[in-house]
């Protein structure tokens, strides 16, 4: 697979079925999608988009990092699960952010994705919390130094 920078709108093809199924397509639009500092990555197999990830320059009040990014909308189509695409997307964004001298990456992970992120050396911050209409989440982070 190939990983490329894509537009916010292209992420919807994977965000919608995997993260917002049964909800209006407008639910795939995230605050900050069009900020100049936002990065959207797409993973392609044979020129077909199969995985996405978005990274937003955003401070996390729970952390004392000068420059941090929040990861959101990490999704891989069911037909391509367990092929290392999610890991490749996360590794790629970490590399890009390290090059940009970012101190910390953080995210709110669904409970079902907790093992995925902890296997990538993300650490838990605080207790589980609910995001209405979506489910139980944990705040996770990784220091990029």
mmCIF file of N, CA and C in Angstrom:
data_model
loop_
_atom_site.group_PDB
_atom_site.id
_atom_site.type_symbol
_atom_site.label_atom_id
_atom_site.label_comp_id
_atom_site.label_asym_id
_atom_site.label_seq_id
_atom_site.Cartn_x
_atom_site.Cartn_y
_atom_site.Cartn_z
ATOM 1 N N UNK A 1 0.818 -1.187 0.000
ATOM 2 C CA UNK A 1 0.000 0.000 0.000
ATOM 3 C C UNK A 1 0.861 1.248 0.000
ATOM 4 N N UNK A 2 0.276 2.322 -0.466
ATOM 5 C CA UNK A 2 0.938 3.619 -0.513
ATOM 6 C C UNK A 2 0.237 4.553 0.469
ATOM 7 N N UNK A 3 1.003 5.396 1.139
ATOM 8 C CA UNK A 3 0.419 6.400 2.032
ATOM 9 C C UNK A 3 0.707 7.770 1.446
ATOM 10 N N UNK A 4 -0.358 8.562 1.299
ATOM 11 C CA UNK A 4 -0.256 9.885 0.689
ATOM 12 C C UNK A 4 -1.064 10.887 1.504
ATOM 13 N N UNK A 5 -0.693 12.160 1.365
ATOM 14 C CA UNK A 5 -1.512 13.224 1.937
ATOM 15 C C UNK A 5 -2.733 13.399 1.039
ATOM 16 N N UNK A 6 -3.915 13.498 1.662
ATOM 17 C CA UNK A 6 -5.176 13.628 0.923
ATOM 18 C C UNK A 6 -5.973 14.812 1.474
ATOM 19 N N UNK A 7 -7.076 15.132 0.821
ATOM 20 C CA UNK A 7 -7.955 16.212 1.293
ATOM 21 C C UNK A 7 -8.852 15.706 2.410
ATOM 22 N N UNK A 8 -9.393 16.636 3.174
ATOM 23 C CA UNK A 8 -10.338 16.283 4.240
ATOM 24 C C UNK A 8 -11.534 15.533 3.664
ATOM 25 N N UNK A 9 -12.035 15.989 2.519
ATOM 26 C CA UNK A 9 -13.229 15.373 1.925
ATOM 27 C C UNK A 9 -12.983 13.910 1.546
ATOM 28 N N UNK A 10 -11.775 13.594 1.105
ATOM 29 C CA UNK A 10 -11.487 12.204 0.718
ATOM 30 C C UNK A 10 -11.537 11.264 1.922
ATOM 31 N N UNK A 11 -11.290 11.779 3.123
ATOM 32 C CA UNK A 11 -11.326 10.912 4.309
ATOM 33 C C UNK A 11 -12.723 10.356 4.559
ATOM 34 N N UNK A 12 -13.748 11.051 4.071
ATOM 35 C CA UNK A 12 -15.132 10.657 4.352
ATOM 36 C C UNK A 12 -15.472 9.276 3.800
ATOM 37 N N UNK A 13 -14.814 8.879 2.710
ATOM 38 C CA UNK A 13 -15.089 7.570 2.100
ATOM 39 C C UNK A 13 -14.780 6.423 3.060
ATOM 40 N N UNK A 14 -13.873 6.654 4.012
ATOM 41 C CA UNK A 14 -13.545 5.627 5.007
ATOM 42 C C UNK A 14 -14.099 6.007 6.378
ATOM 43 N N UNK A 15 -14.052 7.286 6.720
ATOM 44 C CA UNK A 15 -14.600 7.724 8.017
ATOM 45 C C UNK A 15 -16.067 7.314 8.160
ATOM 46 N N UNK A 16 -16.849 7.538 7.116
ATOM 47 C CA UNK A 16 -18.295 7.311 7.236
ATOM 48 C C UNK A 16 -18.638 5.854 7.526
ATOM 49 N N UNK A 17 -18.223 4.886 6.694
ATOM 50 C CA UNK A 17 -18.626 3.506 6.990
ATOM 51 C C UNK A 17 -18.002 2.928 8.256
ATOM 52 N N UNK A 18 -16.816 3.404 8.624
ATOM 53 C CA UNK A 18 -16.124 2.796 9.754
ATOM 54 C C UNK A 18 -16.361 3.513 11.090
ATOM 55 N N UNK A 19 -16.569 4.827 11.057
ATOM 56 C CA UNK A 19 -16.682 5.579 12.308
ATOM 57 C C UNK A 19 -18.047 6.234 12.524
ATOM 58 N N UNK A 20 -18.792 6.457 11.455
ATOM 59 C CA UNK A 20 -20.059 7.176 11.576
ATOM 60 C C UNK A 20 -21.194 6.470 10.823
ATOM 61 N N UNK A 21 -21.108 5.182 10.689
ATOM 62 C CA UNK A 21 -22.124 4.410 9.961
ATOM 63 C C UNK A 21 -23.516 4.657 10.539
ATOM 64 N N UNK A 22 -24.476 4.856 9.638
ATOM 65 C CA UNK A 22 -25.850 5.093 10.059
ATOM 66 C C UNK A 22 -26.123 6.525 10.465
ATOM 67 N N UNK A 23 -25.123 7.369 10.411
ATOM 68 C CA UNK A 23 -25.286 8.774 10.769
ATOM 69 C C UNK A 23 -25.147 9.625 9.510
ATOM 70 N N UNK A 24 -25.566 10.862 9.553
ATOM 71 C CA UNK A 24 -25.443 11.733 8.370
ATOM 72 C C UNK A 24 -23.983 11.915 7.962
ATOM 73 N N UNK A 25 -23.719 12.050 6.670
ATOM 74 C CA UNK A 25 -22.356 12.225 6.160
ATOM 75 C C UNK A 25 -21.701 13.461 6.771
ATOM 76 N N UNK A 26 -22.500 14.452 7.147
ATOM 77 C CA UNK A 26 -21.971 15.650 7.799
ATOM 78 C C UNK A 26 -21.254 15.356 9.103
ATOM 79 N N UNK A 27 -21.554 14.212 9.732
ATOM 80 C CA UNK A 27 -20.872 13.822 10.963
ATOM 81 C C UNK A 27 -19.405 13.453 10.712
ATOM 82 N N UNK A 28 -19.030 13.325 9.435
ATOM 83 C CA UNK A 28 -17.641 13.011 9.086
ATOM 84 C C UNK A 28 -16.774 14.258 8.993
ATOM 85 N N UNK A 29 -17.388 15.420 9.084
ATOM 86 C CA UNK A 29 -16.645 16.682 9.046
ATOM 87 C C UNK A 29 -16.240 17.016 10.474
ATOM 88 N N UNK A 30 -14.934 17.121 10.701
ATOM 89 C CA UNK A 30 -14.421 17.402 12.033
ATOM 90 C C UNK A 30 -13.926 18.849 12.104
ATOM 91 N N UNK A 31 -14.082 19.440 13.275
ATOM 92 C CA UNK A 31 -13.560 20.791 13.489
ATOM 93 C C UNK A 31 -12.059 20.783 13.221
ATOM 94 N N UNK A 32 -11.599 21.726 12.427
ATOM 95 C CA UNK A 32 -10.178 21.832 12.115
ATOM 96 C C UNK A 32 -9.764 21.096 10.855
ATOM 97 N N UNK A 33 -10.700 20.415 10.189
ATOM 98 C CA UNK A 33 -10.367 19.664 8.978
ATOM 99 C C UNK A 33 -9.651 20.511 7.927
ATOM 100 N N UNK A 34 -9.993 21.799 7.846
ATOM 101 C CA UNK A 34 -9.431 22.647 6.793
ATOM 102 C C UNK A 34 -8.377 23.633 7.300
ATOM 103 N N UNK A 35 -7.952 23.475 8.550
ATOM 104 C CA UNK A 35 -6.876 24.330 9.056
ATOM 105 C C UNK A 35 -5.594 24.025 8.273
ATOM 106 N N UNK A 36 -4.794 25.034 7.969
ATOM 107 C CA UNK A 36 -3.569 24.809 7.194
ATOM 108 C C UNK A 36 -2.588 23.829 7.851
ATOM 109 N N UNK A 37 -2.625 23.739 9.174
ATOM 110 C CA UNK A 37 -1.697 22.847 9.880
ATOM 111 C C UNK A 37 -2.186 21.399 9.952
ATOM 112 N N UNK A 38 -3.447 21.149 9.574
ATOM 113 C CA UNK A 38 -4.014 19.801 9.647
ATOM 114 C C UNK A 38 -3.442 18.921 8.539
ATOM 115 N N UNK A 39 -3.180 17.675 8.894
ATOM 116 C CA UNK A 39 -2.647 16.699 7.942
ATOM 117 C C UNK A 39 -3.633 15.541 7.841
ATOM 118 N N UNK A 40 -4.033 15.196 6.619
ATOM 119 C CA UNK A 40 -4.890 14.032 6.358
ATOM 120 C C UNK A 40 -4.082 13.035 5.546
ATOM 121 N N UNK A 41 -4.008 11.808 6.028
ATOM 122 C CA UNK A 41 -3.296 10.760 5.318
ATOM 123 C C UNK A 41 -4.276 9.717 4.807
ATOM 124 N N UNK A 42 -3.977 9.176 3.654
ATOM 125 C CA UNK A 42 -4.754 8.080 3.093
ATOM 126 C C UNK A 42 -3.835 6.933 2.744
ATOM 127 N N UNK A 43 -4.291 5.717 2.996
ATOM 128 C CA UNK A 43 -3.571 4.507 2.590
ATOM 129 C C UNK A 43 -4.313 3.924 1.393
ATOM 130 N N UNK A 44 -3.570 3.612 0.353
ATOM 131 C CA UNK A 44 -4.150 3.136 -0.901
ATOM 132 C C UNK A 44 -3.601 1.765 -1.263
ATOM 133 N N UNK A 45 -4.488 0.891 -1.708
ATOM 134 C CA UNK A 45 -4.103 -0.384 -2.302
ATOM 135 C C UNK A 45 -4.649 -0.357 -3.723
ATOM 136 N N UNK A 46 -3.765 -0.528 -4.699
ATOM 137 C CA UNK A 46 -4.165 -0.465 -6.115
ATOM 138 C C UNK A 46 -4.986 0.789 -6.406
ATOM 139 N N UNK A 47 -4.538 1.921 -5.894
ATOM 140 C CA UNK A 47 -5.187 3.226 -6.077
ATOM 141 C C UNK A 47 -6.570 3.342 -5.440
ATOM 142 N N UNK A 48 -6.935 2.395 -4.564
ATOM 143 C CA UNK A 48 -8.213 2.467 -3.845
ATOM 144 C C UNK A 48 -7.926 2.876 -2.401
ATOM 145 N N UNK A 49 -8.623 3.919 -1.936
ATOM 146 C CA UNK A 49 -8.447 4.390 -0.565
ATOM 147 C C UNK A 49 -9.028 3.361 0.404
ATOM 148 N N UNK A 50 -8.180 2.853 1.311
ATOM 149 C CA UNK A 50 -8.628 1.818 2.251
ATOM 150 C C UNK A 50 -8.433 2.206 3.710
ATOM 151 N N UNK A 51 -7.668 3.290 3.969
ATOM 152 C CA UNK A 51 -7.436 3.710 5.345
ATOM 153 C C UNK A 51 -7.165 5.195 5.410
ATOM 154 N N UNK A 52 -7.551 5.817 6.539
ATOM 155 C CA UNK A 52 -7.360 7.258 6.709
ATOM 156 C C UNK A 52 -6.934 7.581 8.141
ATOM 157 N N UNK A 53 -6.342 8.754 8.276
ATOM 158 C CA UNK A 53 -5.939 9.290 9.569
ATOM 159 C C UNK A 53 -5.855 10.800 9.407
ATOM 160 N N UNK A 54 -6.273 11.532 10.422
ATOM 161 C CA UNK A 54 -6.155 12.990 10.411
ATOM 162 C C UNK A 54 -5.426 13.437 11.676
ATOM 163 N N UNK A 55 -4.579 14.465 11.509
ATOM 164 C CA UNK A 55 -3.803 15.004 12.627
ATOM 165 C C UNK A 55 -4.007 16.511 12.692
ATOM 166 N N UNK A 56 -4.382 16.993 13.877
ATOM 167 C CA UNK A 56 -4.744 18.395 14.092
ATOM 168 C C UNK A 56 -3.798 19.017 15.109
ATOM 169 N N UNK A 57 -3.223 20.165 14.760
ATOM 170 C CA UNK A 57 -2.387 20.866 15.732
ATOM 171 C C UNK A 57 -3.312 21.406 16.810
ATOM 172 N N UNK A 58 -3.219 20.815 17.985
ATOM 173 C CA UNK A 58 -4.156 21.152 19.048
ATOM 174 C C UNK A 58 -3.505 20.889 20.398
ATOM 175 N N UNK A 59 -3.569 21.880 21.261
ATOM 176 C CA UNK A 59 -3.041 21.716 22.612
ATOM 177 C C UNK A 59 -3.938 20.778 23.403
ATOM 178 N N UNK A 60 -3.324 20.050 24.276
ATOM 179 C CA UNK A 60 -4.060 19.180 25.188
ATOM 180 C C UNK A 60 -3.861 19.725 26.587
ATOM 181 N N UNK A 61 -4.930 20.176 27.215
ATOM 182 C CA UNK A 61 -4.811 20.789 28.535
ATOM 183 C C UNK A 61 -4.252 19.814 29.571
ATOM 184 N N UNK A 62 -4.402 18.519 29.344
ATOM 185 C CA UNK A 62 -3.921 17.513 30.296
ATOM 186 C C UNK A 62 -2.410 17.308 30.206
ATOM 187 N N UNK A 63 -1.776 17.912 29.197
ATOM 188 C CA UNK A 63 -0.351 17.710 28.989
ATOM 189 C C UNK A 63 0.384 19.041 28.986
ATOM 190 N N UNK A 64 1.661 18.985 29.313
ATOM 191 C CA UNK A 64 2.485 20.183 29.348
ATOM 192 C C UNK A 64 3.436 20.202 28.146
ATOM 193 N N UNK A 65 2.894 19.986 26.969
ATOM 194 C CA UNK A 65 3.707 19.978 25.755
ATOM 195 C C UNK A 65 3.540 21.310 25.034
ATOM 196 N N UNK A 66 4.629 21.822 24.524
ATOM 197 C CA UNK A 66 4.574 23.094 23.806
ATOM 198 C C UNK A 66 3.890 22.942 22.452
ATOM 199 N N UNK A 67 4.253 21.881 21.724
ATOM 200 C CA UNK A 67 3.673 21.654 20.395
ATOM 201 C C UNK A 67 3.091 20.239 20.360
ATOM 202 N N UNK A 68 1.772 20.161 20.233
ATOM 203 C CA UNK A 68 1.142 18.844 20.214
ATOM 204 C C UNK A 68 0.136 18.747 19.071
ATOM 205 N N UNK A 69 -0.106 17.523 18.668
ATOM 206 C CA UNK A 69 -1.099 17.213 17.646
ATOM 207 C C UNK A 69 -2.054 16.171 18.192
ATOM 208 N N UNK A 70 -3.313 16.318 17.819
ATOM 209 C CA UNK A 70 -4.326 15.319 18.151
ATOM 210 C C UNK A 70 -4.588 14.473 16.902
ATOM 211 N N UNK A 71 -4.611 13.170 17.090
ATOM 212 C CA UNK A 71 -4.950 12.234 16.016
ATOM 213 C C UNK A 71 -6.435 11.937 16.120
ATOM 214 N N UNK A 72 -7.126 11.999 14.980
ATOM 215 C CA UNK A 72 -8.561 11.681 14.941
ATOM 216 C C UNK A 72 -8.868 10.926 13.648
ATOM 217 N N UNK A 73 -9.997 10.265 13.650
ATOM 218 C CA UNK A 73 -10.504 9.662 12.426
ATOM 219 C C UNK A 73 -9.639 8.567 11.853
ATOM 220 N N UNK A 74 -8.971 7.804 12.704
ATOM 221 C CA UNK A 74 -8.167 6.681 12.220
ATOM 222 C C UNK A 74 -9.135 5.548 11.888
ATOM 223 N N UNK A 75 -9.121 5.130 10.630
ATOM 224 C CA UNK A 75 -10.050 4.086 10.209
ATOM 225 C C UNK A 75 -9.485 3.334 9.011
ATOM 226 N N UNK A 76 -9.754 2.031 8.984
ATOM 227 C CA UNK A 76 -9.346 1.165 7.882
ATOM 228 C C UNK A 76 -10.570 0.336 7.494
ATOM 229 N N UNK A 77 -10.834 0.253 6.198
ATOM 230 C CA UNK A 77 -11.988 -0.529 5.739
ATOM 231 C C UNK A 77 -11.885 -1.970 6.233
ATOM 232 N N UNK A 78 -13.017 -2.534 6.613
ATOM 233 C CA UNK A 78 -13.067 -3.895 7.161
ATOM 234 C C UNK A 78 -12.382 -4.902 6.248
ATOM 235 N N UNK A 79 -12.541 -4.743 4.957
ATOM 236 C CA UNK A 79 -11.969 -5.695 4.000
ATOM 237 C C UNK A 79 -10.437 -5.722 4.026
ATOM 238 N N UNK A 80 -9.832 -4.709 4.639
ATOM 239 C CA UNK A 80 -8.365 -4.664 4.685
ATOM 240 C C UNK A 80 -7.822 -4.636 6.114
ATOM 241 N N UNK A 81 -8.654 -5.021 7.087
ATOM 242 C CA UNK A 81 -8.180 -5.115 8.478
ATOM 243 C C UNK A 81 -7.079 -6.158 8.594
ATOM 244 N N UNK A 82 -6.229 -5.980 9.590
ATOM 245 C CA UNK A 82 -5.174 -6.925 9.938
ATOM 246 C C UNK A 82 -4.106 -7.065 8.856
ATOM 247 N N UNK A 83 -3.896 -6.003 8.086
ATOM 248 C CA UNK A 83 -2.855 -5.998 7.064
ATOM 249 C C UNK A 83 -1.761 -4.980 7.391
ATOM 250 N N UNK A 84 -1.800 -4.385 8.584
ATOM 251 C CA UNK A 84 -0.780 -3.432 8.998
ATOM 252 C C UNK A 84 -1.007 -2.011 8.514
ATOM 253 N N UNK A 85 -2.177 -1.744 7.949
ATOM 254 C CA UNK A 85 -2.453 -0.414 7.388
ATOM 255 C C UNK A 85 -2.580 0.631 8.492
ATOM 256 N N UNK A 86 -3.305 0.332 9.545
ATOM 257 C CA UNK A 86 -3.443 1.269 10.657
ATOM 258 C C UNK A 86 -2.096 1.580 11.283
ATOM 259 N N UNK A 87 -1.292 0.566 11.490
ATOM 260 C CA UNK A 87 0.053 0.744 12.044
ATOM 261 C C UNK A 87 0.891 1.613 11.108
ATOM 262 N N UNK A 88 0.821 1.362 9.804
ATOM 263 C CA UNK A 88 1.593 2.138 8.830
ATOM 264 C C UNK A 88 1.165 3.607 8.837
ATOM 265 N N UNK A 89 -0.138 3.869 8.941
ATOM 266 C CA UNK A 89 -0.622 5.250 9.010
ATOM 267 C C UNK A 89 -0.087 5.948 10.265
ATOM 268 N N UNK A 90 -0.143 5.273 11.394
ATOM 269 C CA UNK A 90 0.342 5.868 12.645
ATOM 270 C C UNK A 90 1.853 6.107 12.593
ATOM 271 N N UNK A 91 2.594 5.164 12.072
ATOM 272 C CA UNK A 91 4.045 5.313 11.958
ATOM 273 C C UNK A 91 4.393 6.479 11.037
ATOM 274 N N UNK A 92 3.653 6.614 9.943
ATOM 275 C CA UNK A 92 3.904 7.686 8.979
ATOM 276 C C UNK A 92 3.640 9.060 9.606
ATOM 277 N N UNK A 93 2.530 9.195 10.322
ATOM 278 C CA UNK A 93 2.226 10.509 10.927
ATOM 279 C C UNK A 93 3.234 10.830 12.029
ATOM 280 N N UNK A 94 3.654 9.840 12.788
ATOM 281 C CA UNK A 94 4.662 10.091 13.825
ATOM 282 C C UNK A 94 5.957 10.608 13.192
ATOM 283 N N UNK A 95 6.365 10.021 12.078
ATOM 284 C CA UNK A 95 7.574 10.453 11.379
ATOM 285 C C UNK A 95 7.428 11.902 10.904
ATOM 286 N N UNK A 96 6.291 12.223 10.279
ATOM 287 C CA UNK A 96 6.064 13.591 9.805
ATOM 288 C C UNK A 96 6.075 14.589 10.960
ATOM 289 N N UNK A 97 5.445 14.237 12.057
ATOM 290 C CA UNK A 97 5.366 15.161 13.193
ATOM 291 C C UNK A 97 6.712 15.320 13.891
ATOM 292 N N UNK A 98 7.496 14.257 13.959
ATOM 293 C CA UNK A 98 8.852 14.383 14.519
ATOM 294 C C UNK A 98 9.672 15.361 13.676
ATOM 295 N N UNK A 99 9.544 15.253 12.356
ATOM 296 C CA UNK A 99 10.266 16.165 11.456
ATOM 297 C C UNK A 99 9.823 17.615 11.688
ATOM 298 N N UNK A 100 8.569 17.802 12.086
ATOM 299 C CA UNK A 100 8.044 19.134 12.365
ATOM 300 C C UNK A 100 8.293 19.598 13.788
ATOM 301 N N UNK A 101 9.111 18.834 14.524
ATOM 302 C CA UNK A 101 9.498 19.187 15.900
ATOM 303 C C UNK A 101 8.304 19.240 16.858
ATOM 304 N N UNK A 102 7.361 18.336 16.668
ATOM 305 C CA UNK A 102 6.203 18.233 17.559
ATOM 306 C C UNK A 102 6.614 17.419 18.782
ATOM 307 N N UNK A 103 6.199 17.874 19.968
ATOM 308 C CA UNK A 103 6.598 17.233 21.228
ATOM 309 C C UNK A 103 5.751 16.019 21.584
ATOM 310 N N UNK A 104 4.455 16.070 21.231
ATOM 311 C CA UNK A 104 3.519 15.077 21.761
ATOM 312 C C UNK A 104 2.374 14.826 20.783
ATOM 313 N N UNK A 105 1.963 13.570 20.703
ATOM 314 C CA UNK A 105 0.750 13.185 19.975
ATOM 315 C C UNK A 105 -0.236 12.682 21.021
ATOM 316 N N UNK A 106 -1.495 13.067 20.880
ATOM 317 C CA UNK A 106 -2.515 12.547 21.785
ATOM 318 C C UNK A 106 -3.769 12.219 20.984
ATOM 319 N N UNK A 107 -4.614 11.399 21.571
ATOM 320 C CA UNK A 107 -5.849 10.991 20.898
ATOM 321 C C UNK A 107 -6.835 10.447 21.903
ATOM 322 N N UNK A 108 -8.083 10.416 21.489
ATOM 323 C CA UNK A 108 -9.140 9.779 22.270
ATOM 324 C C UNK A 108 -9.494 8.493 21.543
ATOM 325 N N UNK A 109 -9.122 7.369 22.136
ATOM 326 C CA UNK A 109 -9.296 6.068 21.494
ATOM 327 C C UNK A 109 -10.540 5.356 21.998
ATOM 328 N N UNK A 110 -11.271 4.795 21.061
ATOM 329 C CA UNK A 110 -12.394 3.934 21.443
ATOM 330 C C UNK A 110 -11.848 2.763 22.239
ATOM 331 N N UNK A 111 -12.646 2.259 23.147
ATOM 332 C CA UNK A 111 -12.202 1.135 23.986
ATOM 333 C C UNK A 111 -11.823 -0.066 23.109
ATOM 334 N N UNK A 112 -12.505 -0.221 21.980
ATOM 335 C CA UNK A 112 -12.217 -1.344 21.082
ATOM 336 C C UNK A 112 -10.863 -1.202 20.385
ATOM 337 N N UNK A 113 -10.280 0.004 20.387
ATOM 338 C CA UNK A 113 -8.990 0.233 19.724
ATOM 339 C C UNK A 113 -7.842 0.363 20.725
ATOM 340 N N UNK A 114 -8.130 0.202 21.994
ATOM 341 C CA UNK A 114 -7.124 0.408 23.035
ATOM 342 C C UNK A 114 -5.890 -0.474 22.824
ATOM 343 N N UNK A 115 -6.084 -1.748 22.540
ATOM 344 C CA UNK A 115 -4.950 -2.658 22.347
ATOM 345 C C UNK A 115 -4.094 -2.253 21.152
ATOM 346 N N UNK A 116 -4.731 -1.767 20.088
ATOM 347 C CA UNK A 116 -4.015 -1.302 18.902
ATOM 348 C C UNK A 116 -3.029 -0.201 19.280
ATOM 349 N N UNK A 117 -3.501 0.797 20.013
ATOM 350 C CA UNK A 117 -2.649 1.935 20.357
ATOM 351 C C UNK A 117 -1.601 1.583 21.411
ATOM 352 N N UNK A 118 -1.952 0.780 22.385
ATOM 353 C CA UNK A 118 -0.956 0.419 23.396
ATOM 354 C C UNK A 118 0.160 -0.422 22.768
ATOM 355 N N UNK A 119 -0.150 -1.215 21.746
ATOM 356 C CA UNK A 119 0.881 -1.971 21.031
ATOM 357 C C UNK A 119 1.840 -1.040 20.285
ATOM 358 N N UNK A 120 1.395 0.181 20.012
ATOM 359 C CA UNK A 120 2.238 1.192 19.356
ATOM 360 C C UNK A 120 2.906 2.117 20.371
ATOM 361 N N UNK A 121 2.900 1.711 21.642
ATOM 362 C CA UNK A 121 3.563 2.418 22.749
ATOM 363 C C UNK A 121 2.856 3.705 23.175
ATOM 364 N N UNK A 122 1.553 3.811 22.934
ATOM 365 C CA UNK A 122 0.782 4.941 23.460
ATOM 366 C C UNK A 122 0.412 4.613 24.895
ATOM 367 N N UNK A 123 0.415 5.648 25.739
ATOM 368 C CA UNK A 123 0.132 5.475 27.154
ATOM 369 C C UNK A 123 -1.202 6.120 27.499
ATOM 370 N N UNK A 124 -1.858 5.530 28.476
ATOM 371 C CA UNK A 124 -3.178 6.009 28.910
ATOM 372 C C UNK A 124 -3.024 7.169 29.882
ATOM 373 N N UNK A 125 -3.905 8.154 29.724
ATOM 374 C CA UNK A 125 -3.947 9.304 30.647
ATOM 375 C C UNK A 125 -5.364 9.386 31.204
ATOM 376 N N UNK A 126 -5.533 9.122 32.477
ATOM 377 C CA UNK A 126 -6.839 9.243 33.111
ATOM 378 C C UNK A 126 -7.736 8.039 32.906
ATOM 379 N N UNK A 127 -8.985 8.224 33.319
ATOM 380 C CA UNK A 127 -9.975 7.155 33.283
ATOM 381 C C UNK A 127 -10.768 7.178 31.986
ATOM 382 N N UNK A 128 -11.543 6.125 31.767
ATOM 383 C CA UNK A 128 -12.422 6.039 30.597
ATOM 384 C C UNK A 128 -13.483 7.128 30.686
ATOM 385 N N UNK A 129 -13.956 7.570 29.524
ATOM 386 C CA UNK A 129 -15.027 8.560 29.457
ATOM 387 C C UNK A 129 -15.893 8.261 28.249
ATOM 388 N N UNK A 130 -17.099 8.798 28.276
ATOM 389 C CA UNK A 130 -18.061 8.560 27.203
ATOM 390 C C UNK A 130 -18.116 9.743 26.240
ATOM 391 N N UNK A 131 -18.158 9.456 24.956
ATOM 392 C CA UNK A 131 -18.471 10.454 23.944
ATOM 393 C C UNK A 131 -19.858 10.094 23.452
ATOM 394 N N UNK A 132 -20.792 10.996 23.699
ATOM 395 C CA UNK A 132 -22.200 10.732 23.422
ATOM 396 C C UNK A 132 -22.413 10.265 21.982
ATOM 397 N N UNK A 133 -23.128 9.178 21.859
ATOM 398 C CA UNK A 133 -23.468 8.638 20.553
ATOM 399 C C UNK A 133 -22.363 7.836 19.890
ATOM 400 N N UNK A 134 -21.187 7.796 20.518
ATOM 401 C CA UNK A 134 -20.063 7.079 19.911
ATOM 402 C C UNK A 134 -19.553 5.968 20.825
ATOM 403 N N UNK A 135 -19.426 6.245 22.126
ATOM 404 C CA UNK A 135 -19.036 5.184 23.045
ATOM 405 C C UNK A 135 -17.928 5.554 24.007
ATOM 406 N N UNK A 136 -17.412 4.530 24.677
ATOM 407 C CA UNK A 136 -16.376 4.676 25.693
ATOM 408 C C UNK A 136 -15.016 4.912 25.037
ATOM 409 N N UNK A 137 -14.285 5.879 25.581
ATOM 410 C CA UNK A 137 -12.977 6.248 25.060
ATOM 411 C C UNK A 137 -11.954 6.396 26.190
ATOM 412 N N UNK A 138 -10.684 6.360 25.807
ATOM 413 C CA UNK A 138 -9.569 6.668 26.703
ATOM 414 C C UNK A 138 -8.684 7.704 26.020
ATOM 415 N N UNK A 139 -8.130 8.600 26.804
ATOM 416 C CA UNK A 139 -7.142 9.540 26.290
ATOM 417 C C UNK A 139 -5.789 8.821 26.309
ATOM 418 N N UNK A 140 -5.116 8.826 25.173
ATOM 419 C CA UNK A 140 -3.798 8.200 25.046
ATOM 420 C C UNK A 140 -2.815 9.215 24.502
ATOM 421 N N UNK A 141 -1.533 8.983 24.752
ATOM 422 C CA UNK A 141 -0.523 9.917 24.269
ATOM 423 C C UNK A 141 0.798 9.204 24.031
ATOM 424 N N UNK A 142 1.654 9.897 23.261
ATOM 425 C CA UNK A 142 3.025 9.453 23.042
ATOM 426 C C UNK A 142 3.904 10.702 22.941
ATOM 427 N N UNK A 143 5.003 10.684 23.668
ATOM 428 C CA UNK A 143 5.966 11.783 23.589
ATOM 429 C C UNK A 143 6.906 11.488 22.428
ATOM 430 N N UNK A 144 7.110 12.479 21.567
ATOM 431 C CA UNK A 144 7.926 12.307 20.367
ATOM 432 C C UNK A 144 9.286 12.972 20.536
ATOM 433 N N UNK A 145 10.194 12.338 21.221
ATOM 434 C CA UNK A 145 11.528 12.918 21.391
ATOM 435 C C UNK A 145 12.567 11.898 21.081
#
